[in-house]
mmCIF file of C-alpha atoms in Angstrom:
data_model
loop_
_atom_site.group_PDB
_atom_site.id
_atom_site.type_symbol
_atom_site.label_atom_id
_atom_site.label_comp_id
_atom_site.label_asym_id
_atom_site.label_seq_id
_atom_site.Cartn_x
_atom_site.Cartn_y
_atom_site.Cartn_z
ATOM 1 C CA MET Q 1 -19.464 -8.765 13.592
ATOM 2 C CA ASN Q 2 -17.093 -6.841 15.886
ATOM 3 C CA GLY Q 3 -15.808 -3.293 15.524
ATOM 4 C CA ALA Q 4 -12.566 -4.132 13.734
ATOM 5 C CA GLU Q 5 -14.381 -6.037 11.002
ATOM 6 C CA ILE Q 6 -16.805 -3.190 10.393
ATOM 7 C CA THR Q 7 -13.969 -0.691 9.874
ATOM 8 C CA GLN Q 8 -12.341 -3.191 7.540
ATOM 9 C CA VAL Q 9 -15.535 -3.323 5.467
ATOM 10 C CA PHE Q 10 -15.478 0.493 5.411
ATOM 11 C CA ASP Q 11 -11.884 0.429 4.178
ATOM 12 C CA TYR Q 12 -12.744 -1.921 1.310
ATOM 13 C CA LEU Q 13 -15.813 0.143 0.418
ATOM 14 C CA LEU Q 14 -13.739 3.347 0.296
ATOM 15 C CA MET Q 15 -11.050 1.625 -1.777
ATOM 16 C CA VAL Q 16 -13.684 0.504 -4.291
ATOM 17 C CA MET Q 17 -14.947 4.095 -4.497
ATOM 18 C CA LEU Q 18 -11.386 5.339 -5.077
ATOM 19 C CA LEU Q 19 -10.951 2.788 -7.846
ATOM 20 C CA ALA Q 20 -14.254 3.784 -9.475
ATOM 21 C CA ILE Q 21 -13.303 7.482 -9.381
ATOM 22 C CA SER Q 22 -9.859 6.837 -10.849
ATOM 23 C CA ILE Q 23 -11.403 4.868 -13.739
ATOM 24 C CA ALA Q 24 -13.847 7.728 -14.341
ATOM 25 C CA VAL Q 25 -10.974 10.271 -14.255
ATOM 26 C CA ILE Q 26 -9.087 8.259 -16.880
ATOM 27 C CA ARG Q 27 -12.126 7.787 -19.116
ATOM 28 C CA LEU Q 28 -13.481 11.351 -19.065
ATOM 29 C CA GLN Q 29 -12.449 13.978 -21.606
ATOM 30 C CA ASN Q 30 -14.117 16.928 -19.868
ATOM 31 C CA LEU Q 31 -11.391 18.575 -17.764
ATOM 32 C CA PHE Q 32 -13.880 20.282 -15.423
ATOM 33 C CA ALA Q 33 -15.384 16.909 -14.466
ATOM 34 C CA VAL Q 34 -11.891 15.464 -14.052
ATOM 35 C CA VAL Q 35 -10.835 18.244 -11.673
ATOM 36 C CA VAL Q 36 -13.981 17.895 -9.567
ATOM 37 C CA LEU Q 37 -13.579 14.113 -9.461
ATOM 38 C CA THR Q 38 -9.954 14.456 -8.296
ATOM 39 C CA GLY Q 39 -11.283 16.600 -5.452
ATOM 40 C CA ALA Q 40 -13.810 13.888 -4.611
ATOM 41 C CA TYR Q 41 -10.993 11.323 -4.751
ATOM 42 C CA SER Q 42 -9.034 13.289 -2.134
ATOM 43 C CA LEU Q 43 -12.096 13.638 0.074
ATOM 44 C CA ILE Q 44 -12.709 9.878 0.012
ATOM 45 C CA ALA Q 45 -9.009 9.259 0.613
ATOM 46 C CA ALA Q 46 -9.272 11.552 3.653
ATOM 47 C CA ALA Q 47 -12.257 9.522 4.912
ATOM 48 C CA TRP Q 48 -10.181 6.394 4.426
ATOM 49 C CA PHE Q 49 -7.317 7.872 6.474
ATOM 50 C CA VAL Q 50 -9.776 8.638 9.279
ATOM 51 C CA SER Q 51 -10.934 5.032 9.130
ATOM 52 C CA LEU Q 52 -7.261 3.992 9.472
ATOM 53 C CA SER Q 53 -6.955 6.326 12.543
ATOM 54 C CA ALA Q 54 -4.521 8.641 10.724
ATOM 55 C CA ALA Q 55 -6.397 11.837 11.568
ATOM 56 C CA ASP Q 56 -3.372 14.116 11.074
ATOM 57 C CA VAL Q 57 -2.911 12.891 7.521
ATOM 58 C CA ALA Q 58 -6.663 13.065 6.893
ATOM 59 C CA ILE Q 59 -6.882 16.779 7.779
ATOM 60 C CA THR Q 60 -4.006 17.600 5.458
ATOM 61 C CA GLU Q 61 -5.353 15.420 2.646
ATOM 62 C CA ALA Q 62 -8.811 16.984 2.904
ATOM 63 C CA ALA Q 63 -7.421 20.526 2.929
ATOM 64 C CA VAL Q 64 -4.676 20.065 0.315
ATOM 65 C CA GLY Q 65 -6.188 17.469 -1.990
ATOM 66 C CA ALA Q 66 -9.849 18.418 -1.892
ATOM 67 C CA GLY Q 67 -9.338 22.133 -1.241
ATOM 68 C CA ILE Q 68 -6.173 23.699 -2.643
ATOM 69 C CA SER Q 69 -5.431 21.298 -5.504
ATOM 70 C CA THR Q 70 -8.980 21.522 -6.818
ATOM 71 C CA VAL Q 71 -8.955 25.326 -6.746
ATOM 72 C CA LEU Q 72 -5.500 25.565 -8.324
ATOM 73 C CA LEU Q 73 -6.372 23.033 -11.028
ATOM 74 C CA LEU Q 74 -9.593 24.939 -11.762
ATOM 75 C CA ALA Q 75 -7.612 28.198 -11.958
ATOM 76 C CA ALA Q 76 -5.122 26.530 -14.300
ATOM 77 C CA MET Q 77 -7.958 25.047 -16.368
ATOM 78 C CA LEU Q 78 -9.436 28.496 -16.945
ATOM 79 C CA LEU Q 79 -6.179 29.409 -18.719
ATOM 80 C CA THR Q 80 -6.318 26.428 -21.073
ATOM 81 C CA SER Q 81 -9.023 24.483 -22.914
ATOM 82 C CA ARG Q 82 -11.918 22.706 -21.213
ATOM 83 C CA GLU Q 83 -11.574 19.430 -23.109
ATOM 84 C CA ALA Q 84 -8.670 16.994 -23.217
ATOM 85 C CA LYS Q 85 -7.412 15.998 -26.645
ATOM 86 C CA PRO Q 86 -7.998 12.285 -27.300
ATOM 87 C CA THR Q 87 -4.738 10.353 -26.925
ATOM 88 C CA SER Q 88 -3.487 8.039 -29.648
ATOM 89 C CA ALA Q 89 -4.037 4.274 -29.445
ATOM 90 C CA PHE Q 90 -0.269 3.690 -29.391
ATOM 91 C CA ARG Q 91 0.081 5.606 -26.121
ATOM 92 C CA HIS Q 92 -2.769 3.585 -24.617
ATOM 93 C CA TRP Q 93 -1.038 0.326 -25.495
ATOM 94 C CA SER Q 94 2.396 1.399 -24.242
ATOM 95 C CA ALA Q 95 0.807 2.620 -21.001
ATOM 96 C CA LEU Q 96 -0.973 -0.733 -20.642
ATOM 97 C CA VAL Q 97 2.319 -2.612 -21.019
ATOM 98 C CA VAL Q 98 4.066 -0.451 -18.393
ATOM 99 C CA MET Q 99 1.141 -0.711 -15.970
ATOM 100 C CA THR Q 100 0.878 -4.487 -16.377
ATOM 101 C CA ALA Q 101 4.579 -4.883 -15.577
ATOM 102 C CA ALA Q 102 4.369 -2.527 -12.569
ATOM 103 C CA GLY Q 103 1.168 -4.193 -11.350
ATOM 104 C CA ALA Q 104 2.734 -7.650 -11.629
ATOM 105 C CA ALA Q 105 5.718 -6.451 -9.566
ATOM 106 C CA VAL Q 106 3.368 -5.063 -6.889
ATOM 107 C CA PHE Q 107 1.410 -8.321 -6.750
ATOM 108 C CA TYR Q 108 4.681 -10.262 -6.494
ATOM 109 C CA ALA Q 109 5.680 -8.146 -3.464
ATOM 110 C CA LEU Q 110 2.232 -8.525 -1.871
ATOM 111 C CA GLY Q 111 3.155 -11.793 -0.151
ATOM 112 C CA ASP Q 112 5.856 -10.131 1.958
ATOM 113 C CA LEU Q 113 3.551 -7.470 3.392
ATOM 114 C CA PRO Q 114 2.437 -7.834 7.032
ATOM 115 C CA VAL Q 115 -1.164 -8.800 7.752
ATOM 116 C CA TYR Q 116 -3.721 -5.952 7.784
ATOM 117 C CA GLY Q 117 -3.762 -4.240 11.191
ATOM 118 C CA SER Q 118 -0.978 -6.456 12.546
ATOM 119 C CA ALA Q 119 0.628 -5.096 15.737
ATOM 120 C CA ASP Q 120 4.092 -6.593 15.191
ATOM 121 C CA THR Q 121 5.047 -4.897 11.944
ATOM 122 C CA PRO Q 122 8.492 -3.235 11.757
ATOM 123 C CA ALA Q 123 6.800 0.178 11.801
ATOM 124 C CA ASN Q 124 4.947 -0.586 15.044
ATOM 125 C CA THR Q 125 7.641 -2.448 16.953
ATOM 126 C CA GLY Q 126 10.781 -0.533 16.015
ATOM 127 C CA VAL Q 127 11.222 3.198 16.074
ATOM 128 C CA GLY Q 128 7.461 3.875 16.308
ATOM 129 C CA MET Q 129 7.195 2.142 19.696
ATOM 130 C CA ASP Q 130 10.288 4.046 20.785
ATOM 131 C CA TYR Q 131 8.650 7.391 19.995
ATOM 132 C CA ILE Q 132 5.463 6.383 21.810
ATOM 133 C CA THR Q 133 7.283 5.371 24.991
ATOM 134 C CA ARG Q 134 9.724 8.287 25.000
ATOM 135 C CA THR Q 135 7.358 11.151 24.120
ATOM 136 C CA PRO Q 136 5.608 11.373 27.560
ATOM 137 C CA GLU Q 137 8.883 11.680 29.483
ATOM 138 C CA GLU Q 138 10.994 13.672 27.027
ATOM 139 C CA ILE Q 139 8.513 16.034 25.396
ATOM 140 C CA ASN Q 140 5.368 15.633 27.504
ATOM 141 C CA ILE Q 141 2.722 16.439 24.896
ATOM 142 C CA PRO Q 142 -0.242 14.136 24.215
ATOM 143 C CA ASN Q 143 -0.018 14.129 20.403
ATOM 144 C CA VAL Q 144 2.897 11.867 19.499
ATOM 145 C CA VAL Q 145 2.572 12.846 15.820
ATOM 146 C CA THR Q 146 3.395 16.468 16.647
ATOM 147 C CA ALA Q 147 6.311 15.353 18.826
ATOM 148 C CA VAL Q 148 7.748 13.239 16.006
ATOM 149 C CA LEU Q 149 7.083 15.870 13.352
ATOM 150 C CA ALA Q 150 8.395 18.921 15.162
ATOM 151 C CA SER Q 151 11.034 17.522 17.501
ATOM 152 C CA TYR Q 152 12.326 14.027 16.764
ATOM 153 C CA ARG Q 153 12.186 14.586 13.016
ATOM 154 C CA GLY Q 154 12.619 18.357 13.181
ATOM 155 C CA PHE Q 155 15.278 18.291 10.504
ATOM 156 C CA ASP Q 156 12.929 16.520 8.058
ATOM 157 C CA THR Q 157 10.212 19.051 8.773
ATOM 158 C CA MET Q 158 12.621 21.920 8.186
ATOM 159 C CA GLY Q 159 13.425 20.376 4.820
ATOM 160 C CA GLU Q 160 9.701 20.182 4.050
ATOM 161 C CA VAL Q 161 9.200 23.842 4.932
ATOM 162 C CA PHE Q 162 12.084 24.778 2.657
ATOM 163 C CA VAL Q 163 10.584 22.673 -0.150
ATOM 164 C CA VAL Q 164 7.271 24.520 0.308
ATOM 165 C CA PHE Q 165 9.186 27.805 0.322
ATOM 166 C CA ALA Q 166 11.046 26.799 -2.858
ATOM 167 C CA ALA Q 167 7.736 25.917 -4.528
ATOM 168 C CA GLY Q 168 6.343 29.334 -3.615
ATOM 169 C CA VAL Q 169 9.428 31.128 -4.891
ATOM 170 C CA GLY Q 170 9.393 29.063 -8.076
ATOM 171 C CA VAL Q 171 5.777 29.909 -8.828
ATOM 172 C CA ALA Q 172 6.341 33.572 -7.949
ATOM 173 C CA LEU Q 173 9.279 33.717 -10.362
ATOM 174 C CA LEU Q 174 7.570 31.861 -13.210
ATOM 175 C CA LEU Q 175 4.162 33.532 -12.937
ATOM 176 C CA ASN Q 176 4.249 37.083 -11.710
ATOM 177 C CA LEU Q 177 3.042 36.980 -8.093
ATOM 178 C CA SER Q 178 0.821 40.050 -8.177
ATOM 179 C CA GLY Q 179 -0.611 38.919 -11.513
ATOM 180 C CA ARG Q 180 -0.640 42.482 -12.773
ATOM 181 C CA GLY Q 181 2.465 42.345 -14.921
ATOM 182 C CA ARG Q 182 0.659 42.258 -18.239
ATOM 183 C CA ARG Q 183 -1.701 45.081 -17.411
ATOM 184 C CA GLU Q 184 1.107 47.328 -16.175
ATOM 185 C CA GLU Q 185 3.158 46.597 -19.266
ATOM 186 C CA GLY Q 186 0.147 47.276 -21.471
ATOM 187 C CA GLY Q 187 -0.613 50.581 -19.754
ATOM 188 C CA GLU Q 188 2.781 52.050 -20.401
ATOM 189 C CA MET Y 1 -17.996 40.329 -6.662
ATOM 190 C CA ASN Y 2 -19.939 37.108 -7.051
ATOM 191 C CA PRO Y 3 -23.527 37.704 -8.233
ATOM 192 C CA TYR Y 4 -24.997 34.737 -6.299
ATOM 193 C CA VAL Y 5 -26.508 35.979 -3.030
ATOM 194 C CA VAL Y 6 -26.596 32.515 -1.413
ATOM 195 C CA LEU Y 7 -22.884 31.967 -2.025
ATOM 196 C CA ARG Y 8 -22.039 35.421 -0.688
ATOM 197 C CA VAL Y 9 -24.095 35.078 2.487
ATOM 198 C CA VAL Y 10 -22.998 31.525 3.238
ATOM 199 C CA SER Y 11 -19.322 32.276 2.690
ATOM 200 C CA LYS Y 12 -19.580 35.411 4.834
ATOM 201 C CA LEU Y 13 -20.708 33.080 7.617
ATOM 202 C CA LEU Y 14 -18.182 30.379 6.789
ATOM 203 C CA ILE Y 15 -14.967 32.359 6.318
ATOM 204 C CA PRO Y 16 -14.601 33.433 9.989
ATOM 205 C CA LEU Y 17 -15.352 29.859 11.058
ATOM 206 C CA ILE Y 18 -12.718 28.523 8.653
ATOM 207 C CA PHE Y 19 -10.125 30.889 10.124
ATOM 208 C CA LEU Y 20 -11.175 29.951 13.656
ATOM 209 C CA PHE Y 21 -10.908 26.256 12.799
ATOM 210 C CA GLY Y 22 -7.487 26.817 11.228
ATOM 211 C CA LEU Y 23 -6.241 28.545 14.361
ATOM 212 C CA TYR Y 24 -7.748 25.766 16.488
ATOM 213 C CA VAL Y 25 -6.012 23.097 14.380
ATOM 214 C CA HIS Y 26 -2.761 24.986 14.821
ATOM 215 C CA PHE Y 27 -2.827 25.880 18.504
ATOM 216 C CA HIS Y 28 -4.417 22.600 19.570
ATOM 217 C CA GLY Y 29 -1.933 20.598 17.508
ATOM 218 C CA GLU Y 30 -0.129 19.344 20.594
ATOM 219 C CA TYR Y 31 -3.298 17.780 21.981
ATOM 220 C CA SER Y 32 -5.307 16.755 18.943
ATOM 221 C CA PRO Y 33 -4.607 15.989 15.287
ATOM 222 C CA GLY Y 34 -3.243 18.978 13.456
ATOM 223 C CA GLY Y 35 -0.313 21.325 13.414
ATOM 224 C CA GLY Y 36 1.349 23.944 11.310
ATOM 225 C CA PHE Y 37 0.977 22.232 7.948
ATOM 226 C CA SER Y 38 -2.727 21.435 8.090
ATOM 227 C CA ALA Y 39 -3.572 24.711 9.828
ATOM 228 C CA GLY Y 40 -1.630 26.676 7.231
ATOM 229 C CA VAL Y 41 -3.538 24.987 4.449
ATOM 230 C CA VAL Y 42 -6.885 25.670 6.148
ATOM 231 C CA LEU Y 43 -6.028 29.357 6.610
ATOM 232 C CA GLY Y 44 -4.894 29.551 2.994
ATOM 233 C CA VAL Y 45 -8.171 28.011 1.843
ATOM 234 C CA GLY Y 46 -10.040 30.660 3.845
ATOM 235 C CA VAL Y 47 -8.290 33.436 1.924
ATOM 236 C CA ILE Y 48 -8.856 31.624 -1.386
ATOM 237 C CA LEU Y 49 -12.593 31.282 -0.675
ATOM 238 C CA PHE Y 50 -12.705 34.998 0.146
ATOM 239 C CA ALA Y 51 -10.958 35.793 -3.131
ATOM 240 C CA LEU Y 52 -13.309 33.546 -5.121
ATOM 241 C CA ILE Y 53 -16.448 35.147 -3.692
ATOM 242 C CA PHE Y 54 -15.465 38.795 -3.234
ATOM 243 C CA GLY Y 55 -12.983 39.130 -6.074
ATOM 244 C CA MET Y 56 -9.222 39.331 -6.391
ATOM 245 C CA GLU Y 57 -9.054 43.063 -5.687
ATOM 246 C CA ALA Y 58 -10.728 42.698 -2.273
ATOM 247 C CA ALA Y 59 -8.452 39.768 -1.436
ATOM 248 C CA ARG Y 60 -5.358 41.712 -2.479
ATOM 249 C CA LYS Y 61 -6.471 44.505 -0.149
ATOM 250 C CA ALA Y 62 -7.039 42.061 2.741
ATOM 251 C CA VAL Y 63 -3.844 40.066 2.216
ATOM 252 C CA PRO Y 64 -1.455 42.045 0.005
ATOM 253 C CA PRO Y 65 0.844 40.020 -2.286
ATOM 254 C CA TYR Y 66 3.943 41.467 -0.622
ATOM 255 C CA ALA Y 67 2.721 40.084 2.723
ATOM 256 C CA ALA Y 68 2.468 36.617 1.179
ATOM 257 C CA ARG Y 69 5.927 36.973 -0.351
ATOM 258 C CA PHE Y 70 7.338 38.217 2.968
ATOM 259 C CA GLY Y 71 5.623 35.430 4.959
ATOM 260 C CA MET Y 72 7.059 32.653 2.799
ATOM 261 C CA ALA Y 73 10.598 33.647 3.712
ATOM 262 C CA LEU Y 74 9.777 34.625 7.294
ATOM 263 C CA GLY Y 75 8.365 31.191 8.154
ATOM 264 C CA ALA Y 76 11.340 29.293 6.757
ATOM 265 C CA LEU Y 77 13.672 31.748 8.482
ATOM 266 C CA LEU Y 78 11.869 31.296 11.819
ATOM 267 C CA PHE Y 79 12.229 27.516 11.608
ATOM 268 C CA ALA Y 80 15.921 27.684 10.784
ATOM 269 C CA SER Y 81 16.610 30.342 13.430
ATOM 270 C CA VAL Y 82 15.158 28.043 16.130
ATOM 271 C CA GLY Y 83 17.740 25.513 14.986
ATOM 272 C CA PHE Y 84 20.543 28.055 15.196
ATOM 273 C CA ALA Y 85 19.270 29.295 18.576
ATOM 274 C CA SER Y 86 19.566 25.798 20.004
ATOM 275 C CA LEU Y 87 23.001 25.515 18.397
ATOM 276 C CA ILE Y 88 24.133 28.747 20.059
ATOM 277 C CA MET Y 89 22.692 27.726 23.435
ATOM 278 C CA GLY Y 90 24.895 24.678 23.535
ATOM 279 C CA GLY Y 91 22.819 21.894 22.029
ATOM 280 C CA GLU Y 92 22.621 20.186 18.672
ATOM 281 C CA PHE Y 93 20.851 21.825 15.727
ATOM 282 C CA LEU Y 94 17.079 21.734 16.469
ATOM 283 C CA ASN Y 95 17.588 20.162 19.902
ATOM 284 C CA TYR Y 96 14.940 22.210 21.727
ATOM 285 C CA THR Y 97 15.735 20.888 25.223
ATOM 286 C CA VAL Y 98 18.471 23.504 25.637
ATOM 287 C CA LEU Y 99 16.087 26.377 24.882
ATOM 288 C CA HIS Y 100 14.994 26.523 28.533
ATOM 289 C CA PRO Y 101 17.562 26.838 31.357
ATOM 290 C CA ASP Y 102 16.067 23.854 33.222
ATOM 291 C CA ARG Y 103 16.855 21.598 30.239
ATOM 292 C CA THR Y 104 13.535 19.794 30.537
ATOM 293 C CA TYR Y 105 10.535 19.334 28.278
ATOM 294 C CA VAL Y 106 9.676 23.044 28.701
ATOM 295 C CA GLY Y 107 12.414 23.782 26.196
ATOM 296 C CA GLN Y 108 10.868 21.213 23.875
ATOM 297 C CA HIS Y 109 7.503 22.986 24.168
ATOM 298 C CA ILE Y 110 9.083 26.370 23.350
ATOM 299 C CA GLY Y 111 10.872 24.888 20.361
ATOM 300 C CA ILE Y 112 7.848 23.038 19.021
ATOM 301 C CA ILE Y 113 5.604 26.126 19.298
ATOM 302 C CA ALA Y 114 8.169 28.343 17.559
ATOM 303 C CA VAL Y 115 8.820 25.821 14.825
ATOM 304 C CA GLU Y 116 5.122 25.191 14.203
ATOM 305 C CA LEU Y 117 4.581 28.952 13.962
ATOM 306 C CA GLY Y 118 7.244 29.026 11.259
ATOM 307 C CA VAL Y 119 5.542 26.169 9.404
ATOM 308 C CA LEU Y 120 2.158 27.915 9.685
ATOM 309 C CA THR Y 121 3.502 31.228 8.362
ATOM 310 C CA SER Y 122 5.358 29.639 5.474
ATOM 311 C CA VAL Y 123 2.600 27.260 4.349
ATOM 312 C CA THR Y 124 -0.180 29.881 4.559
ATOM 313 C CA SER Y 125 1.853 32.450 2.633
ATOM 314 C CA VAL Y 126 2.985 30.015 -0.055
ATOM 315 C CA ILE Y 127 -0.571 28.822 -0.685
ATOM 316 C CA ILE Y 128 -1.890 32.377 -0.937
ATOM 317 C CA ALA Y 129 1.044 33.360 -3.159
ATOM 318 C CA ILE Y 130 0.535 30.425 -5.526
ATOM 319 C CA PHE Y 131 -3.181 31.194 -5.730
ATOM 320 C CA TYR Y 132 -2.503 34.868 -6.472
ATOM 321 C CA ALA Y 133 -0.010 33.891 -9.160
ATOM 322 C CA PHE Y 134 -2.487 31.549 -10.860
ATOM 323 C CA ALA Y 135 -5.663 33.567 -10.408
ATOM 324 C CA GLY Y 136 -4.027 36.836 -11.413
ATOM 325 C CA ARG Y 137 -3.272 35.546 -14.889
ATOM 326 C CA GLU Y 138 -5.643 36.060 -17.758
ATOM 327 C CA ARG Y 139 -6.219 34.041 -20.873
ATOM 328 C CA SER Y 140 -4.209 35.583 -23.650
ATOM 329 C CA GLY Y 141 -6.506 37.728 -25.795
ATOM 330 C CA ASP Y 142 -9.164 38.177 -23.110
ATOM 331 C CA THR Y 143 -9.866 41.502 -21.474
ATOM 332 C CA ALA Y 144 -8.788 42.216 -17.917
ATOM 333 C CA GLU Y 145 -10.970 40.589 -15.276
ATOM 334 C CA ASP Y 146 -12.290 42.798 -12.482
#
């Protein structure tokens, strides 16, 4: 068994773990367990990204998914109840119909996907190859991801920063940022 | 203040390392995986861990809410101003090559570092701000948490 096959086995193993966690998240009623399991999901997803050599994405997934989201969801959970209300059977059935249709569409499209790890996919041969060949002469930094993110796709990244900024402003407007509004109002 | 001694001691050891790692991820982003986004999140997590262990009041003293609010806008502004700087210096918007008189990759390096600093500032501040907004709220009917 060569190296590529071993990483492929790892990928399948991690995907099975992701599937098991998502089933557990759907089945559980205890919100605390659900939040912790979503954190575990992100951590395994991060491990999967490392296995796919996407280390930049893995760092962000581990920090955002397993770190921030878990903490924020826990903080939000403290403000509401600890148990989910059981959903009605009708909603289960309608969800099943939608998911079966969407799943069938995904399986239908599966045949057109390139082979796992194939080097001549559009993503690898087209603009991706262009970035890899042009980064050493134009930007001269070793990490091509940073070059693409900050320079070639600088406009995209600026949009992302403004989205993050808008999210921060939105939360600050909806929930008082200092969190002391109620106490100050009550004191006066 | 968290009553568990183990948590307090371990996080006292960990928090400086988390900040160091965040800064490493940021400033080594040109050579290894990482950059403004991931580093900003790591730094934000460091502050959140501090707030969880040592209480909101201590965290608000260390990183005041107005600093987080200010940083959100400052980071986005820094990013956009790099774009306008390159526009003024005769290039396209966010074309960093013109930022250095030699018009070589040095300009690109200047631009990338400035832009990543903007991303870092914005992401860190937004994460801290969102955490403050959530954690500062109390359940209706409960007494104030200290």
